[in-house]
Amino acid sequence: MNNKDFTLELAKRLKLSTNDTSDMMAKLVSCMTDQWQSGNVISIQTFGNFEVRKKNERVSFHPSTKQKILIPPKLILTFKPSNYLKGKLK
Amino acid sequence: MDEKITIQNLIDILINNTSINKEYAEHFVKEFFQLIEETLEKEKYVKIKGFGTFKLIDVESRESIDVNSGERFLIKEHKKITFIPDTSLRDLINQPFAHFETVPLRDDLDLSNIDTDDGKAKVEEENEEDEDVDADMVDSEESVATEKEDAKDNMDEKRGEDEGKEFVNIEKNNLISTPNAKSELESDEKIDLESVNKLKDKSNAITEEVVEQGIEKKQENIIGSEENAERKTEEEIDANEQKKSEVPKTLTDTKKQLTAEEIIANELKKSNNLYPANRHTHKTTKVTHSYFPIKILKYKIVVAILSVLLLLSIIIPLFFPDFLMSAYVSLNINQKFVQERKGGPNVPNIIVKSDTALVNAIRKAENTIAINALLHADSLQQDSLLRIKNEQTIEDKNLMSSFNPQNLVKADSTLYKIVGIEDEYILKDGETLTSVSLRYYGTKWLWPYIVKSNSDIIKRPNLVYGGMKLKIPKLVRKVIK
């Protein structure tokens, strides 16, 4: 399901217009992003945890040129599904 | 920092940021995650703009080993939920580290040291996140400089084409240095010979002994040259370093012997008994002089051929393991050469016994032997030291050749995967893994799977004994996607 379908479905359920729904979604995501940027973990009980993790730099090599490259450290948003969700979708 | 935000906190934050009523916000957030969950279940794929993509991925069943008991067990096929954040979100999250860029590294970097350097760098970065990239770059470049030196040292130990070149150069040096040594010896011994010519019958007996010593030396040389054939390039380099130091030693040794003879000769001069015999022997020395360079040439050629064969026997197995057999053939040729040379030293022995008048001629022969001794006496000592090493390397070679069959495994053996254990089988005497494979799978090419599942028992696939308890793995053909 792509973004459009998702927004339509959500609008239908909430009995809202699609524009309002997409607005709300954008606001929700920006709120969550703020939390992640300040290093907080968002934990939605039935769904899972969203956490920002630091990946250390590492030495890798380019598969085609065979050249060694140093990959810089990164901050990555990770999602760990809750046991409830895992069990439900098994 | 590091706070845990629950769904309730999130709703509160949303209300604070936007002017919407609480019930509505709560309803919206709950419905949002509920819908993701439901659509994931239905369609296995949800994409939300600005947020990311949720996917439900099928994981195939696979075999694993229990960490505690070490037993194999099957992980059942299941579904995995993945989340890939949207590029815009990813960039926003990674903003503090955005200034870092991937850096191509030079090939000569030693990674073992780099890792420790990185570890230090990590700590620094965690302390001050906004550190400049340039500072890191300088660090890494400094480490590069120090590691380059290490790398140079390591290069010497490495085998390869470079090694081959070095080897050739060293051989050349030998060829250049040995003639010099020869000429020195020649000049020394010419003078000595003239004085020794005035020796009595008593002194003849002494020279006989010397000749015999020389012969012994030569025989030792032959043993040395046999070991030469088994030599490796590394050892050759080491040996040469020590050769250089030992050449002067041997020179002084021979000089000592000759000076001792000179003293006797001087004493005998006073008695002046053997003048007529002298003239006779002088002629013989002139005759033998003409043979002298030819003999040196012969030995030069033999040494050159030996070195080339050595090179070939070392390089061929390195680059073409299949040609091991041909390398052994070349080793045999080396041994043949050695056998040919073994015949040499017996001839002077006979002459010594037959005629004392020819002693001078034999002394000439002894000189050549002495030169040969210079060529090989040093290597002789090295070889005796390195013999143990050589034996080890030969064993290694044998190991290499014994593992060759694994490389020849047919493509068929990569098409299956091990799924549990089908049966246990006790190997009978005379049975091989291929015969077991033939019995269970109908083809002998699947024996590597038996090796794989019995890696704790089978150390070498071509070395299995009767009575071995083998686990026969259950194989499932891989699905080609």
Coordinates of C-alpha atoms in Angstrom, one line a residue, chain B residues 35 61 67 148 222 227 280 321 416 447:
Chain B
L35 CA -3.8 1.0 10.1
S61 CA 13.6 -22.1 7.1
V67 CA 25.0 -22.4 21.1
K148 CA 53.9 2.1 5.6
I222 CA 76.8 -32.4 -2.5
E227 CA 69.0 -29.8 0.2
H280 CA 108.8 -31.7 -13.2
P321 CA 49.0 -25.8 -7.9
Y416 CA 21.7 -28.3 -2.0
W447 CA 30.3 -36.0 -0.2

